[in-house]
XYZ file of C-alpha atoms in Angstrom:
366
model
C -10.102 -12.830 12.121
C -6.562 -12.909 13.412
C -7.456 -15.388 16.268
C -8.519 -17.885 13.702
C -5.274 -17.928 11.887
C -3.236 -20.927 13.076
C -0.299 -21.056 12.962
C 0.244 -17.111 13.308
C 1.651 -15.592 10.118
C 4.853 -13.547 10.175
C 4.686 -9.734 9.964
C 4.377 -8.460 6.413
C 2.783 -11.476 4.913
C -0.341 -11.117 2.661
C -3.143 -13.432 3.356
C -5.438 -13.990 0.405
C -8.651 -15.129 2.034
C -10.812 -17.516 0.221
C -14.605 -18.084 0.048
C -15.595 -15.258 2.333
C -19.441 -14.786 2.635
C -20.273 -11.299 3.835
C -23.230 -12.489 5.690
C -21.070 -14.261 8.234
C -18.045 -11.973 8.173
C -17.452 -9.399 10.880
C -17.091 -6.841 8.092
C -20.702 -7.469 7.110
C -21.996 -5.918 10.324
C -20.710 -2.617 9.174
C -22.624 -2.847 5.927
C -26.369 -1.910 5.714
C -28.806 -4.972 5.233
C -29.993 -3.940 1.902
C -26.456 -3.685 0.506
C -25.138 -7.088 1.604
C -24.209 -9.451 -1.168
C -22.330 -12.843 -1.258
C -18.947 -12.738 -2.868
C -17.024 -15.775 -3.718
C -13.224 -15.618 -3.386
C -10.616 -17.702 -4.942
C -8.198 -19.937 -3.096
C -4.644 -18.583 -3.512
C -1.409 -19.132 -1.931
C -0.033 -16.564 0.573
C 2.165 -13.907 -0.781
C 4.819 -11.839 1.119
C 5.521 -8.235 0.761
C 8.562 -8.647 -1.378
C 9.760 -8.407 -4.931
C 8.591 -12.003 -5.957
C 5.201 -11.290 -4.495
C 4.813 -8.179 -6.462
C 5.925 -9.744 -9.717
C 3.856 -12.852 -9.315
C 0.728 -10.833 -8.577
C 1.338 -8.504 -11.590
C 1.932 -11.651 -13.816
C -1.424 -13.197 -12.531
C -3.266 -9.975 -13.506
C -1.801 -9.677 -16.828
C -2.269 -13.371 -17.674
C -5.909 -13.161 -16.517
C -6.675 -10.414 -18.985
C -4.045 -11.205 -21.656
C -6.060 -10.085 -24.669
C -6.886 -6.734 -23.047
C -3.275 -6.049 -22.064
C -2.124 -7.180 -25.604
C -4.375 -4.625 -27.151
C -2.963 -1.821 -25.002
C 0.549 -3.011 -25.597
C 0.056 -2.930 -29.414
C -1.309 0.630 -29.355
C 1.080 2.152 -26.824
C 4.060 0.004 -25.962
C 4.875 -1.554 -29.433
C 5.445 1.819 -31.120
C 7.366 2.978 -28.115
C 9.568 -0.017 -28.110
C 10.140 0.068 -31.976
C 11.109 3.769 -31.687
C 13.559 3.137 -28.849
C 15.435 0.374 -30.816
C 15.296 1.931 -34.334
C 15.894 5.630 -33.629
C 19.603 5.412 -32.909
C 20.064 3.902 -36.426
C 17.812 6.546 -37.920
C 19.625 9.296 -36.108
C 23.005 8.134 -37.310
C 21.908 8.142 -40.923
C 20.310 11.412 -40.499
C 23.481 12.974 -38.935
C 25.736 11.573 -41.601
C 23.682 13.163 -44.290
C 23.894 16.535 -42.483
C 27.681 16.508 -42.086
C 29.750 18.553 -44.528
C 33.169 17.334 -45.105
C 35.699 20.192 -45.148
C 38.927 20.769 -43.201
C 36.712 20.192 -39.981
C 33.389 18.448 -39.586
C 30.843 21.350 -39.704
C 27.154 21.072 -39.561
C 25.160 23.585 -41.693
C 22.896 25.652 -39.536
C 19.577 24.910 -41.411
C 20.341 21.186 -41.189
C 21.132 21.563 -37.471
C 17.664 23.191 -37.006
C 16.034 20.389 -38.854
C 18.076 17.826 -36.870
C 16.891 19.403 -33.593
C 13.302 19.498 -34.851
C 13.433 15.800 -35.563
C 14.853 15.047 -31.926
C 12.055 17.186 -30.509
C 9.356 15.439 -32.405
C 10.818 12.214 -31.384
C 10.838 13.145 -27.704
C 7.182 14.284 -27.871
C 6.266 11.042 -29.491
C 8.020 8.924 -26.814
C 6.393 11.190 -24.036
C 2.921 10.843 -25.328
C 2.991 7.080 -25.975
C 4.720 6.572 -22.537
C 2.066 8.605 -20.601
C -0.659 6.780 -22.632
C 0.736 3.343 -21.576
C 1.128 4.438 -18.099
C -2.450 5.600 -17.740
C -4.336 2.779 -19.426
C -2.176 -0.161 -18.190
C -2.201 1.336 -14.648
C -5.942 1.812 -14.764
C -6.489 -1.832 -16.001
C -4.159 -3.376 -13.441
C -5.719 -1.336 -10.580
C -9.282 -2.745 -11.506
C -7.953 -6.172 -12.367
C -6.470 -6.560 -8.818
C -9.905 -6.029 -7.382
C -11.404 -8.406 -9.824
C -13.470 -5.771 -11.459
C -14.268 -6.051 -15.114
C -11.398 -4.966 -17.236
C -12.592 -3.444 -20.568
C -10.752 -1.648 -23.454
C -12.981 1.361 -23.838
C -13.094 2.332 -20.198
C -9.357 1.982 -20.064
C -8.849 4.291 -23.107
C -11.441 6.734 -21.580
C -9.393 6.952 -18.437
C -6.571 8.391 -20.600
C -8.671 11.422 -21.118
C -8.738 12.109 -17.299
C -5.245 10.993 -16.484
C -3.130 12.435 -19.329
C -2.831 16.043 -18.266
C -2.441 15.143 -14.481
C 0.395 12.838 -15.388
C 1.959 15.722 -17.524
C 1.821 18.047 -14.575
C 3.226 15.505 -12.236
C 6.222 14.581 -14.559
C 7.003 18.248 -14.962
C 6.907 18.755 -11.200
C 9.222 15.766 -10.752
C 11.593 16.933 -13.305
C 11.665 20.396 -11.912
C 12.650 19.038 -8.598
C 15.260 16.717 -10.039
C 16.609 19.587 -12.151
C 17.000 21.885 -9.123
C 18.752 19.052 -7.163
C 21.217 18.496 -10.042
C 21.791 22.289 -10.401
C 22.393 22.467 -6.636
C 25.177 19.805 -6.875
C 26.740 21.490 -9.819
C 26.803 24.894 -8.174
C 28.090 23.519 -4.885
C 30.964 21.866 -6.829
C 31.795 25.063 -8.641
C 31.694 27.029 -5.303
C 34.203 24.570 -3.666
C 36.509 24.979 -6.632
C 36.307 28.837 -6.561
C 36.804 28.802 -2.794
C 39.942 26.723 -3.215
C 41.375 29.032 -5.844
C 40.532 32.156 -3.707
C 42.380 30.579 -0.785
C 45.492 30.191 -2.907
C 45.215 26.591 -3.891
C 46.530 25.485 -7.304
C 43.895 23.200 -8.859
C 45.130 20.978 -11.578
C 41.997 20.016 -13.611
C 43.948 17.077 -15.051
C 45.121 15.633 -11.819
C 43.696 12.420 -10.329
C 42.559 14.264 -7.172
C 40.348 16.523 -9.166
C 38.974 13.560 -11.136
C 38.312 11.648 -7.963
C 36.505 14.636 -6.400
C 34.539 14.894 -9.492
C 33.558 11.269 -9.614
C 32.564 11.429 -5.930
C 30.419 14.432 -6.545
C 28.802 12.536 -9.499
C 28.194 9.573 -7.487
C 26.511 11.484 -4.623
C 24.229 13.178 -7.311
C 23.360 9.757 -8.784
C 22.549 8.366 -5.332
C 20.373 11.449 -4.653
C 18.384 10.997 -7.914
C 17.970 7.371 -7.238
C 16.561 8.117 -3.805
C 14.057 10.614 -5.311
C 13.118 7.913 -8.050
C 12.604 5.258 -5.308
C 10.282 7.629 -3.250
C 8.356 8.705 -6.307
C 7.971 5.344 -7.919
C 4.180 5.285 -7.160
C 3.416 8.780 -8.317
C 1.930 7.884 -11.614
C -0.152 5.210 -10.127
C -1.407 7.795 -7.518
C -2.397 10.051 -10.363
C -4.472 7.377 -12.049
C -6.027 5.640 -9.014
C -6.600 8.756 -6.806
C -6.983 11.564 -9.329
C -4.201 13.697 -7.851
C -1.788 15.811 -9.893
C 1.101 18.146 -9.570
C 3.331 17.810 -6.508
C 0.725 16.053 -4.403
C 1.341 12.561 -6.029
C 5.072 12.899 -5.341
C 4.408 13.462 -1.532
C 1.657 10.727 -1.549
C 4.119 8.276 -3.112
C 6.778 9.128 -0.531
C 4.326 8.346 2.186
C 3.204 5.099 0.673
C 6.570 3.735 -0.109
C 7.676 3.778 3.512
C 8.475 0.352 4.580
C 8.684 -0.888 1.033
C 11.619 1.111 -0.273
C 13.697 -1.954 -0.706
C 10.962 -3.506 -2.928
C 10.654 -0.234 -4.789
C 14.397 0.004 -5.343
C 14.461 -3.717 -6.471
C 11.813 -3.062 -9.081
C 13.782 0.133 -10.181
C 16.964 -1.700 -10.599
C 15.609 -4.961 -11.978
C 13.607 -3.315 -14.864
C 15.974 -0.391 -15.268
C 18.972 -2.678 -15.946
C 16.973 -5.150 -18.082
C 15.232 -2.521 -20.218
C 18.534 -0.404 -20.469
C 20.595 -3.336 -21.498
C 18.153 -4.659 -23.854
C 17.699 -1.260 -25.705
C 21.423 -0.838 -25.761
C 22.204 -4.212 -27.067
C 19.454 -4.125 -29.734
C 20.217 -0.637 -30.903
C 23.937 -1.579 -31.332
C 22.937 -4.577 -33.346
C 20.544 -2.729 -35.473
C 23.121 0.045 -36.240
C 25.231 -2.393 -38.016
C 22.745 -2.630 -40.815
C 22.723 -0.083 -43.626
C 19.866 2.335 -43.503
C 18.674 1.578 -47.000
C 19.707 -1.897 -48.181
C 20.328 -3.439 -44.675
C 16.707 -2.621 -43.533
C 15.320 -4.818 -46.326
C 17.020 -7.885 -45.113
C 15.543 -10.543 -42.980
C 18.166 -10.385 -40.333
C 17.311 -6.843 -39.638
C 13.594 -7.633 -39.502
C 14.078 -10.582 -37.185
C 16.253 -8.451 -34.863
C 13.715 -5.698 -34.713
C 10.808 -7.929 -34.086
C 12.506 -9.965 -31.300
C 13.869 -6.755 -29.659
C 10.602 -4.884 -29.877
C 8.564 -7.775 -28.556
C 10.639 -8.469 -25.490
C 10.904 -4.749 -24.689
C 7.225 -4.419 -24.844
C 6.769 -7.248 -22.488
C 9.281 -5.729 -20.085
C 7.524 -2.412 -20.117
C 4.197 -4.004 -19.609
C 5.379 -6.064 -16.583
C 7.115 -2.971 -15.119
C 4.014 -0.849 -15.303
C 1.789 -3.706 -13.902
C 4.318 -4.346 -11.056
C 4.388 -0.627 -10.045
C 0.593 -0.758 -9.718
C 0.694 -3.987 -7.680
C 3.367 -2.375 -5.454
C 1.058 0.487 -4.919
C -1.709 -1.860 -3.677
C 0.749 -3.765 -1.385
C 1.933 -0.310 0.074
C -1.733 0.632 0.802
C -2.284 -2.787 2.497
C 0.871 -2.217 4.603
C -0.470 1.320 5.776
C -3.886 -0.154 6.567
C -5.679 1.643 3.803
C -6.725 -1.256 1.666
C -9.143 -2.716 4.186
C -11.474 0.295 3.901
C -11.583 -0.047 0.063
C -12.224 -3.790 0.393
C -15.274 -3.019 2.616
C -16.494 -0.471 0.125
C -15.931 -3.064 -2.689
C -17.929 -5.820 -0.815
C -20.724 -3.256 -0.196
C -21.265 -2.738 -3.961
C -24.712 -3.891 -5.081
C -23.742 -6.779 -7.267
C -22.970 -10.439 -7.141
C -19.546 -11.461 -8.447
C -19.829 -14.466 -10.699
C -16.314 -14.930 -12.077
C -15.604 -17.518 -14.680
C -11.883 -17.310 -14.594
C -9.691 -18.030 -11.446
C -7.307 -15.282 -12.475
C -10.067 -12.755 -12.527
C -11.485 -13.627 -9.148
C -11.270 -10.821 -6.607
C -9.394 -11.509 -3.570
C -8.778 -9.896 -0.117
C -5.276 -8.643 0.868
C -4.746 -7.993 4.468
C -1.474 -7.415 6.352
C -1.341 -9.668 9.550
C 0.951 -8.582 12.309
C 2.901 -11.027 14.263
């Protein structure tokens, strides 16, 4: 196959091969005669293993099944986006109602418990809808990448098998990140105590102490980002490979090798866009009064625009992570085996939409 490519393609390029007949393909020799089928592929431009290639492929899959992803977004991402934008205003109004004005600002203990309960319920709400969106959208993008039928009920059914493995994986990741953060904190405290025991006078208000604190915080931040980059495919591994616990974390660290720059780019791109958009809309919404302001049309327009764009960003982020997972498998030579198995299925692919036509992804070395 590689000898037929003229001119040779650079290392890391993805060739979307078109109109491949398995009867004449070398792959067909490895498939039993009774399982051979002819599959028509779409002609598509070559993509490279970079951020633009991941984003364009994710956009293609979402556009090809727009109504399906719209339904999933309305169920999971829309309530999540709305809560992220509106909760700071709701929290502020609740806090003001609980504060008792005396000589100092004191919060009544029963109200404090009620406030903590509200925050706990909100966290559970966000967590459940976030995992639901991850499971269903990842499942749909994974099957859409292969050109398989993408249907609503199978996607919702996949949530049953993926939810608790996702919970265990997120708990495992948070446990490791907490241990890393605790290690940095203890190390910083040990250094301070050792300095005091050696007779050094430490001025906690000095610029030297603040500089040391900032450097330690920066080191911790870079460490957490490093783990996030390596574990960026963990949720996709849970859904696609039915793994759970710590195993998806190690699997993601292996797959992301050679693609860490793309993973970091995705993390920074969507992290900055989503964070900035939530912060900007939350601040704008907080200027409206919780009673009268929420009835005005500027408030409604602000919430609709903010929630809609945030939903799109979350959808594209989830789909892009799934596509990155497929590209990483192609880079490690694992995707070819799955493609052979996909071609060996006993059906004839008769697509009616170019965006839904399956395509072969192969990494061609120089």
